């Protein structure tokens, strides 16, 4: 198994296309055990249903990047004229970016640009790439680059030379290109390429490799020049029209000493055996194959010839051809100073195959395998028979050649620059690890220091809890953090503090959560994959989306205070060091909570009613003023609910003060269980209670008041003497800031008035405050407005001295008007009756409040 690269090959010659692809892929994958696959190569006979071949291959390779295509023959443990060959390359030191350019025959330039763009490797082809912020040592400088190019076959006008030439120019020949054109059996039928799961044609595939591995590229022609030469004097596209101003085919036939009619009958036979070696005025040298004699005796070629180029008739060197496949691999190995070659990809010309024959190719392939073993090259190789090859010259220039054999060899060793880079990286990582450890120690000390400051900075319990959750969440860089306070009486949690998350619903069953399990175990616990833990609450996890959770119990002197827990939406986010340090922080948090609780309890005793445990009258007044200011700042509504127990004095007198105390205590519990944590409940006096509802408009306050009233009326109490049970009711008044009043004093007054209206009328009812004067004003016409203002002032004075008189006067006026209507009195008399009703007790203005409200008889 390779230390740096794994390479597996497999082939199958079965008749079923799907099974052939699948079986070949299975064989290839057997050699890949250590690394994730980087690239899959597939070469398939043109006789197969290649969509089915790919379907079989992809069943094994899944979404691994894949390129390949159809071929006349494949290399895998030898040479095969039919079948499917699959090769898989796997290495963490090798990355590949695939691109595709379509419609090469229509516009090869646009196809090349499309392939570059879709590969995402434009920076290698003269396109700007913005620098990315890197958080680690950059090893890109040690990577080497090469590109694998797969192109169409020659069934149409062949632009493949132009494709390679354009890629070479665009890359400024900074890295080698290697590859070939998909082939068939010299029939020039349509060939296909494979791009991931797609079967396509007339396209160029570009695979740009970045690697820290050594690799080598080489090519070999194995044709020798003769002394037969000519000069091209006329070119038309892909056709050489003239040699030395004579028809090109006629001149070519003269050079070979054959009849022009024989050349017309078998042009491919002659042009394959004696191709045209062309050297242009810049010294570029290549071989071009003629494919057809045109009607005017021109020679049509597979690619465009150079005008004014010198042509040399080439002859094949059979001995060299038979050895060149092995020699080109050794050439690539030696040229790149590779000591441990691991994998090779070869591209051998279909013309070479046609010249040598299949049996020779099979023997050559076997000899290559033996030769590699003799040279201690423990490597596998694959490849296909190509209709044109891309490789490099001995000078390292990327070229496109016909009749050639080219190869790419991977080494199971790093290149020299990467060896140095990785040593530097190891040193850098050691230094970074030391710096990280120091940073972690500093952060831990900072967190401990911050937590210590918290212990000394505040004794406000809510502040301590919220700040502790924030410190823990920030230190662990968690997506969320919660501090859960344990209630021993209910054996359950209440969520007390959150960091960086939305409030959680009250309906969660905390007993089925990881924090509760942590408290049961009484030790810090960690889950780094919530999908695999039975202690993770699905209900809670649907909200948090946590993948990793850590929790530590808060226990002080054996008392279970609660749990602090943090989570991340990444798996394996926490480690054992985090677990240990969270326990350290939880111990400090426990001390802070205990101290804050003691202080809170001391403060609470000073402002708490001893019988009911509710806040007392003084605390209520201060809280109301403070909360009105907050509501005003936040532009929120605040409602005051005043609850008075009906006939409580009667119950006290009849059943005794012990029963009366029980009634008050039970009422207090009903109030507590029907309001929110942020609301304030106080005992206002005797049998009166008040509730400050935060951020509650009239409708919400009325709903809460009605729920409380129903609960009170549903409670039952027992007569200690007779044993019978009885109930009690409550009258409730509601006033809202700022709708009904702008100050605390006026808000209390309005709620009190609403409550007394209920007591005077029906009892056992909730009543929103409404202005009696607004009701009165509706009964007067616009012409009576000035007169009404005077009446309003008088009635306000009277109402402030005696609550009873206003309600009594309103009822007298109402009944008087109703009687007048029954008697059929005129409107004017109804007006005076209504006014008289309101004012008939106006003389009480001059009587003092003590006399008006005196209990008992007047003297």
Short mmCIF file of N, CA, C and O in Angstrom, two decimals, residues 191-290:
data_model
loop_
_atom_site.label_atom_id
_atom_site.label_comp_id
_atom_site.label_asym_id
_atom_site.label_seq_id
_atom_site.Cartn_x
_atom_site.Cartn_y
_atom_site.Cartn_z
N UNK A 191 -16.87 9.27 -31.85
CA UNK A 191 -16.34 8.80 -30.57
C UNK A 191 -16.95 9.62 -29.44
O UNK A 191 -17.47 10.71 -29.66
N UNK A 192 -16.84 9.09 -28.22
CA UNK A 192 -17.53 9.72 -27.09
C UNK A 192 -16.56 9.91 -25.92
O UNK A 192 -15.58 9.17 -25.77
N UNK A 193 -16.87 10.92 -25.10
CA UNK A 193 -16.11 11.16 -23.88
C UNK A 193 -17.02 10.98 -22.67
O UNK A 193 -18.25 11.10 -22.78
N UNK A 194 -16.41 10.67 -21.55
CA UNK A 194 -17.14 10.49 -20.29
C UNK A 194 -16.74 11.61 -19.34
O UNK A 194 -15.56 11.84 -19.09
N UNK A 195 -17.76 12.29 -18.84
CA UNK A 195 -17.52 13.39 -17.90
C UNK A 195 -18.44 13.18 -16.70
O UNK A 195 -19.64 13.38 -16.80
N UNK A 196 -17.87 12.70 -15.60
CA UNK A 196 -18.65 12.28 -14.44
C UNK A 196 -19.68 11.24 -14.89
O UNK A 196 -19.31 10.21 -15.39
N UNK A 197 -20.97 11.48 -14.78
CA UNK A 197 -21.95 10.48 -15.19
C UNK A 197 -22.49 10.69 -16.57
O UNK A 197 -23.46 10.04 -16.97
N UNK A 198 -21.86 11.56 -17.36
CA UNK A 198 -22.42 11.98 -18.65
C UNK A 198 -21.60 11.40 -19.80
O UNK A 198 -20.38 11.37 -19.76
N UNK A 199 -22.30 10.95 -20.86
CA UNK A 199 -21.66 10.50 -22.09
C UNK A 199 -21.86 11.60 -23.13
O UNK A 199 -22.99 11.96 -23.46
N UNK A 200 -20.77 12.14 -23.65
CA UNK A 200 -20.85 13.30 -24.54
C UNK A 200 -19.96 13.06 -25.76
O UNK A 200 -19.19 12.09 -25.82
N UNK A 201 -20.06 13.96 -26.73
CA UNK A 201 -19.21 13.85 -27.92
C UNK A 201 -18.79 15.25 -28.36
O UNK A 201 -19.36 16.25 -27.90
N UNK A 202 -17.77 15.30 -29.23
CA UNK A 202 -17.29 16.58 -29.78
C UNK A 202 -16.98 17.58 -28.66
O UNK A 202 -17.33 18.75 -28.74
N UNK A 203 -16.31 17.12 -27.63
CA UNK A 203 -16.00 17.99 -26.49
C UNK A 203 -14.55 17.80 -26.07
O UNK A 203 -13.91 16.80 -26.41
N UNK A 204 -14.02 18.78 -25.35
CA UNK A 204 -12.69 18.68 -24.78
C UNK A 204 -12.83 18.61 -23.26
O UNK A 204 -13.55 19.41 -22.65
N UNK A 205 -12.18 17.61 -22.66
CA UNK A 205 -12.18 17.45 -21.20
C UNK A 205 -10.82 17.90 -20.68
O UNK A 205 -9.78 17.50 -21.20
N UNK A 206 -10.87 18.71 -19.63
CA UNK A 206 -9.65 19.25 -19.05
C UNK A 206 -9.61 18.87 -17.57
O UNK A 206 -10.53 19.19 -16.81
N UNK A 207 -8.57 18.15 -17.17
CA UNK A 207 -8.38 17.80 -15.75
C UNK A 207 -7.06 18.43 -15.30
O UNK A 207 -5.99 18.01 -15.73
N UNK A 208 -7.15 19.47 -14.46
CA UNK A 208 -5.96 20.18 -13.98
C UNK A 208 -5.57 19.60 -12.63
O UNK A 208 -6.36 19.62 -11.68
N UNK A 209 -4.35 19.08 -12.54
CA UNK A 209 -3.86 18.44 -11.33
C UNK A 209 -2.89 19.37 -10.60
O UNK A 209 -1.99 19.94 -11.21
N UNK A 210 -3.06 19.48 -9.29
CA UNK A 210 -2.06 20.08 -8.40
C UNK A 210 -1.56 18.96 -7.51
O UNK A 210 -2.36 18.24 -6.89
N UNK A 211 -0.25 18.81 -7.42
CA UNK A 211 0.24 17.67 -6.65
C UNK A 211 1.57 17.98 -5.97
O UNK A 211 2.39 18.76 -6.48
N UNK A 212 1.74 17.37 -4.81
CA UNK A 212 3.03 17.38 -4.11
C UNK A 212 3.87 16.17 -4.51
O UNK A 212 5.00 16.03 -4.04
N UNK A 213 3.33 15.30 -5.36
CA UNK A 213 4.04 14.10 -5.79
C UNK A 213 4.95 14.40 -6.98
O UNK A 213 4.71 15.33 -7.76
N UNK A 214 5.97 13.58 -7.13
CA UNK A 214 6.73 13.63 -8.37
C UNK A 214 5.90 13.03 -9.50
O UNK A 214 5.13 12.09 -9.28
N UNK A 215 6.06 13.56 -10.69
CA UNK A 215 5.42 12.96 -11.86
C UNK A 215 6.31 13.23 -13.07
O UNK A 215 7.15 14.14 -13.06
N UNK A 216 6.13 12.41 -14.11
CA UNK A 216 6.91 12.59 -15.33
C UNK A 216 6.05 12.45 -16.56
O UNK A 216 5.08 11.68 -16.57
N UNK A 217 6.38 13.19 -17.61
CA UNK A 217 5.65 13.16 -18.88
C UNK A 217 6.67 12.98 -20.00
O UNK A 217 7.73 13.61 -19.99
N UNK A 218 6.35 12.11 -20.97
CA UNK A 218 7.27 11.90 -22.09
C UNK A 218 6.46 11.46 -23.32
O UNK A 218 5.31 11.05 -23.20
N UNK A 219 7.08 11.58 -24.48
CA UNK A 219 6.44 11.15 -25.73
C UNK A 219 7.51 10.60 -26.67
O UNK A 219 8.69 10.96 -26.57
N UNK A 220 7.08 9.73 -27.57
CA UNK A 220 8.02 9.15 -28.53
C UNK A 220 7.32 8.95 -29.87
O UNK A 220 6.18 8.49 -29.92
N UNK A 221 8.03 9.34 -30.98
CA UNK A 221 7.43 9.23 -32.33
C UNK A 221 7.81 7.92 -33.03
O UNK A 221 6.96 7.26 -33.60
N UNK A 222 9.10 7.60 -33.04
CA UNK A 222 9.59 6.35 -33.63
C UNK A 222 9.43 6.27 -35.15
O UNK A 222 9.25 5.20 -35.72
N UNK A 223 9.43 7.44 -35.79
CA UNK A 223 9.49 7.49 -37.25
C UNK A 223 10.83 8.15 -37.62
O UNK A 223 11.28 9.08 -36.94
N UNK A 224 11.43 7.69 -38.70
CA UNK A 224 12.71 8.25 -39.12
C UNK A 224 12.51 9.02 -40.43
O UNK A 224 11.74 8.59 -41.31
N UNK A 225 13.16 10.13 -40.56
CA UNK A 225 13.00 10.92 -41.80
C UNK A 225 13.77 10.27 -42.96
O UNK A 225 14.83 9.67 -42.78
N UNK A 226 13.20 10.38 -44.14
CA UNK A 226 13.88 9.92 -45.36
C UNK A 226 14.56 11.11 -46.01
O UNK A 226 14.53 12.23 -45.48
N UNK A 227 15.16 10.87 -47.15
CA UNK A 227 15.75 12.00 -47.90
C UNK A 227 14.77 12.58 -48.91
O UNK A 227 15.15 13.35 -49.79
N UNK A 228 13.48 12.16 -48.78
CA UNK A 228 12.45 12.64 -49.69
C UNK A 228 11.79 13.87 -49.08
O UNK A 228 11.17 13.80 -48.02
N UNK A 229 11.92 15.01 -49.69
CA UNK A 229 11.41 16.26 -49.14
C UNK A 229 10.65 17.05 -50.18
O UNK A 229 10.78 16.83 -51.39
N UNK A 230 9.83 17.98 -49.65
CA UNK A 230 9.09 18.89 -50.53
C UNK A 230 8.77 20.15 -49.75
O UNK A 230 8.89 20.19 -48.52
N UNK A 231 8.33 21.16 -50.47
CA UNK A 231 7.94 22.42 -49.82
C UNK A 231 6.50 22.73 -50.18
O UNK A 231 6.11 22.65 -51.35
N UNK A 232 5.70 23.06 -49.16
CA UNK A 232 4.29 23.38 -49.38
C UNK A 232 4.20 24.78 -49.97
O UNK A 232 4.65 25.77 -49.37
N UNK A 233 3.61 24.86 -51.15
CA UNK A 233 3.47 26.17 -51.79
C UNK A 233 2.03 26.68 -51.79
O UNK A 233 1.79 27.85 -52.10
N UNK A 234 1.06 25.80 -51.44
CA UNK A 234 -0.32 26.28 -51.39
C UNK A 234 -1.11 25.41 -50.39
O UNK A 234 -1.05 24.19 -50.44
N UNK A 235 -1.85 26.10 -49.49
CA UNK A 235 -2.66 25.43 -48.46
C UNK A 235 -4.06 26.01 -48.49
O UNK A 235 -4.23 27.22 -48.67
N UNK A 236 -5.06 25.17 -48.32
CA UNK A 236 -6.45 25.63 -48.20
C UNK A 236 -7.09 24.90 -47.01
O UNK A 236 -7.56 23.77 -47.15
N UNK A 237 -7.05 25.53 -45.83
CA UNK A 237 -7.63 24.90 -44.63
C UNK A 237 -6.86 23.67 -44.23
O UNK A 237 -5.67 23.71 -43.92
N UNK A 238 -7.55 22.50 -44.32
CA UNK A 238 -6.94 21.24 -43.94
C UNK A 238 -6.27 20.55 -45.14
O UNK A 238 -5.77 19.44 -45.01
N UNK A 239 -6.26 21.19 -46.30
CA UNK A 239 -5.79 20.56 -47.54
C UNK A 239 -4.49 21.19 -48.00
O UNK A 239 -4.36 22.42 -48.09
N UNK A 240 -3.50 20.30 -48.25
CA UNK A 240 -2.28 20.76 -48.95
C UNK A 240 -2.60 20.71 -50.44
O UNK A 240 -2.82 19.63 -51.02
N UNK A 241 -2.62 21.87 -51.05
CA UNK A 241 -3.01 21.93 -52.47
C UNK A 241 -1.82 21.61 -53.37
O UNK A 241 -1.97 20.88 -54.36
N UNK A 242 -0.64 22.16 -53.01
CA UNK A 242 0.49 22.03 -53.94
C UNK A 242 1.79 21.83 -53.19
O UNK A 242 2.00 22.39 -52.10
N UNK A 243 2.66 20.98 -53.76
CA UNK A 243 4.08 20.90 -53.41
C UNK A 243 4.86 21.46 -54.60
O UNK A 243 4.70 20.98 -55.75
N UNK A 244 5.68 22.44 -54.35
CA UNK A 244 6.45 23.04 -55.45
C UNK A 244 5.56 23.40 -56.63
O UNK A 244 5.88 23.17 -57.81
N UNK A 245 4.39 23.92 -56.34
CA UNK A 245 3.43 24.40 -57.34
C UNK A 245 2.83 23.28 -58.17
O UNK A 245 2.18 23.53 -59.19
N UNK A 246 3.02 22.01 -57.76
CA UNK A 246 2.37 20.88 -58.42
C UNK A 246 1.31 20.31 -57.50
O UNK A 246 1.40 20.46 -56.27
N UNK A 247 0.27 19.66 -58.06
CA UNK A 247 -0.73 19.05 -57.19
C UNK A 247 -0.06 18.15 -56.14
O UNK A 247 0.81 17.33 -56.48
N UNK A 248 -0.43 18.33 -54.89
CA UNK A 248 0.30 17.71 -53.78
C UNK A 248 0.30 16.19 -53.85
O UNK A 248 1.33 15.55 -53.60
N UNK A 249 -0.87 15.56 -54.18
CA UNK A 249 -0.94 14.10 -54.20
C UNK A 249 -0.06 13.54 -55.30
O UNK A 249 0.59 12.49 -55.12
N UNK A 250 -0.02 14.21 -56.44
CA UNK A 250 0.81 13.74 -57.55
C UNK A 250 2.29 13.80 -57.16
O UNK A 250 3.06 12.87 -57.44
N UNK A 251 2.69 14.89 -56.50
CA UNK A 251 4.08 15.05 -56.10
C UNK A 251 4.45 14.00 -55.06
O UNK A 251 5.54 13.42 -55.09
N UNK A 252 3.52 13.75 -54.11
CA UNK A 252 3.75 12.75 -53.07
C UNK A 252 3.93 11.37 -53.71
O UNK A 252 4.82 10.60 -53.31
N UNK A 253 3.09 11.02 -54.72
CA UNK A 253 3.19 9.72 -55.40
C UNK A 253 4.53 9.59 -56.12
O UNK A 253 5.15 8.51 -56.12
N UNK A 254 5.01 10.68 -56.70
CA UNK A 254 6.31 10.65 -57.38
C UNK A 254 7.43 10.36 -56.39
O UNK A 254 8.34 9.58 -56.67
N UNK A 255 7.35 11.02 -55.21
CA UNK A 255 8.40 10.81 -54.21
C UNK A 255 8.47 9.35 -53.78
O UNK A 255 9.54 8.80 -53.52
N UNK A 256 7.26 8.68 -53.65
CA UNK A 256 7.21 7.29 -53.22
C UNK A 256 7.37 6.32 -54.40
O UNK A 256 7.38 5.10 -54.19
N UNK A 257 7.41 6.90 -55.59
CA UNK A 257 7.54 6.09 -56.81
C UNK A 257 6.36 5.13 -56.95
O UNK A 257 6.54 3.93 -57.21
N UNK A 258 5.16 5.67 -56.76
CA UNK A 258 3.94 4.88 -56.93
C UNK A 258 3.03 5.61 -57.90
O UNK A 258 3.18 6.81 -58.17
N UNK A 259 2.01 4.89 -58.37
CA UNK A 259 1.04 5.47 -59.30
C UNK A 259 0.01 6.27 -58.51
O UNK A 259 -0.43 5.85 -57.44
N UNK A 260 -0.40 7.41 -59.04
CA UNK A 260 -1.40 8.25 -58.36
C UNK A 260 -2.71 7.50 -58.16
O UNK A 260 -3.42 7.69 -57.16
N UNK A 261 -3.06 6.58 -59.08
CA UNK A 261 -4.30 5.80 -58.93
C UNK A 261 -4.20 4.85 -57.74
O UNK A 261 -5.19 4.64 -57.02
N UNK A 262 -2.99 4.28 -57.53
CA UNK A 262 -2.82 3.42 -56.34
C UNK A 262 -2.98 4.22 -55.06
O UNK A 262 -3.53 3.72 -54.07
N UNK A 263 -2.50 5.46 -55.07
CA UNK A 263 -2.64 6.31 -53.89
C UNK A 263 -4.09 6.63 -53.61
O UNK A 263 -4.54 6.65 -52.45
N UNK A 264 -4.87 6.88 -54.70
CA UNK A 264 -6.28 7.18 -54.52
C UNK A 264 -7.02 5.97 -53.95
O UNK A 264 -7.94 6.12 -53.15
N UNK A 265 -6.65 4.76 -54.36
CA UNK A 265 -7.35 3.55 -53.91
C UNK A 265 -7.10 3.29 -52.42
O UNK A 265 -7.99 2.84 -51.71
N UNK A 266 -5.90 3.53 -51.95
CA UNK A 266 -5.56 3.22 -50.55
C UNK A 266 -4.76 4.37 -49.93
O UNK A 266 -3.61 4.23 -49.55
N UNK A 267 -5.41 5.55 -49.80
CA UNK A 267 -4.65 6.70 -49.26
C UNK A 267 -4.21 6.45 -47.82
O UNK A 267 -3.10 6.82 -47.43
N UNK A 268 -5.08 5.84 -47.01
CA UNK A 268 -4.76 5.66 -45.61
C UNK A 268 -3.58 4.72 -45.43
O UNK A 268 -2.74 4.90 -44.54
N UNK A 269 -3.50 3.69 -46.26
CA UNK A 269 -2.39 2.75 -46.17
C UNK A 269 -1.05 3.44 -46.40
O UNK A 269 -0.08 3.19 -45.69
N UNK A 270 -0.99 4.29 -47.43
CA UNK A 270 0.26 4.99 -47.73
C UNK A 270 0.56 6.10 -46.71
O UNK A 270 1.69 6.23 -46.25
N UNK A 271 -0.50 6.88 -46.38
CA UNK A 271 -0.27 8.01 -45.47
C UNK A 271 0.06 7.54 -44.04
O UNK A 271 0.76 8.21 -43.31
N UNK A 272 -0.47 6.35 -43.64
CA UNK A 272 -0.15 5.82 -42.32
C UNK A 272 1.29 5.33 -42.27
O UNK A 272 2.00 5.54 -41.29
N UNK A 273 1.72 4.66 -43.35
CA UNK A 273 3.08 4.11 -43.39
C UNK A 273 4.11 5.21 -43.63
O UNK A 273 5.21 5.18 -43.07
N UNK A 274 3.74 6.21 -44.42
CA UNK A 274 4.68 7.29 -44.75
C UNK A 274 4.01 8.65 -44.48
O UNK A 274 3.61 9.35 -45.41
N UNK A 275 3.90 9.00 -43.21
CA UNK A 275 3.27 10.30 -42.90
C UNK A 275 4.20 11.45 -43.25
O UNK A 275 5.36 11.25 -43.65
N UNK A 276 3.66 12.64 -43.06
CA UNK A 276 4.37 13.86 -43.44
C UNK A 276 5.00 14.49 -42.21
O UNK A 276 4.29 14.90 -41.28
N UNK A 277 6.31 14.56 -42.18
CA UNK A 277 7.00 15.29 -41.12
C UNK A 277 7.15 16.73 -41.53
O UNK A 277 7.73 17.02 -42.59
N UNK A 278 6.64 17.63 -40.75
CA UNK A 278 6.60 19.04 -41.16
C UNK A 278 7.41 19.89 -40.19
O UNK A 278 7.28 19.78 -38.97
N UNK A 279 8.24 20.74 -40.73
CA UNK A 279 9.00 21.70 -39.94
C UNK A 279 8.67 23.09 -40.46
O UNK A 279 8.87 23.36 -41.65
N UNK A 280 8.18 23.97 -39.60
CA UNK A 280 7.80 25.29 -40.08
C UNK A 280 8.96 26.26 -39.93
O UNK A 280 10.06 25.90 -39.48
N UNK A 281 8.72 27.51 -40.33
CA UNK A 281 9.79 28.51 -40.33
C UNK A 281 10.26 28.87 -38.94
O UNK A 281 11.32 29.48 -38.77
N UNK A 282 9.48 28.49 -37.90
CA UNK A 282 9.90 28.78 -36.52
C UNK A 282 10.64 27.60 -35.88
O UNK A 282 11.00 27.64 -34.72
N UNK A 283 10.76 26.50 -36.64
CA UNK A 283 11.47 25.34 -36.11
C UNK A 283 10.57 24.34 -35.41
O UNK A 283 11.06 23.34 -34.88
N UNK A 284 9.25 24.57 -35.40
CA UNK A 284 8.34 23.61 -34.80
C UNK A 284 8.26 22.38 -35.70
O UNK A 284 8.08 22.49 -36.91
N UNK A 285 8.35 21.19 -35.08
CA UNK A 285 8.39 19.95 -35.86
C UNK A 285 7.28 19.03 -35.38
O UNK A 285 7.08 18.84 -34.18
N UNK A 286 6.54 18.45 -36.34
CA UNK A 286 5.48 17.51 -35.99
C UNK A 286 5.19 16.63 -37.18
O UNK A 286 5.70 16.86 -38.28
N UNK A 287 4.37 15.61 -36.92
CA UNK A 287 3.97 14.69 -37.99
C UNK A 287 2.48 14.86 -38.25
O UNK A 287 1.67 14.90 -37.32
N UNK A 288 2.12 14.98 -39.52
CA UNK A 288 0.73 15.13 -39.90
C UNK A 288 0.35 13.97 -40.80
O UNK A 288 1.10 13.58 -41.71
N UNK A 289 -0.84 13.44 -40.56
CA UNK A 289 -1.31 12.32 -41.37
C UNK A 289 -2.28 12.81 -42.43
O UNK A 289 -3.24 13.52 -42.14
N UNK A 290 -2.02 12.41 -43.68
CA UNK A 290 -3.00 12.63 -44.73
C UNK A 290 -4.08 11.55 -44.68
O UNK A 290 -3.80 10.40 -44.32
#
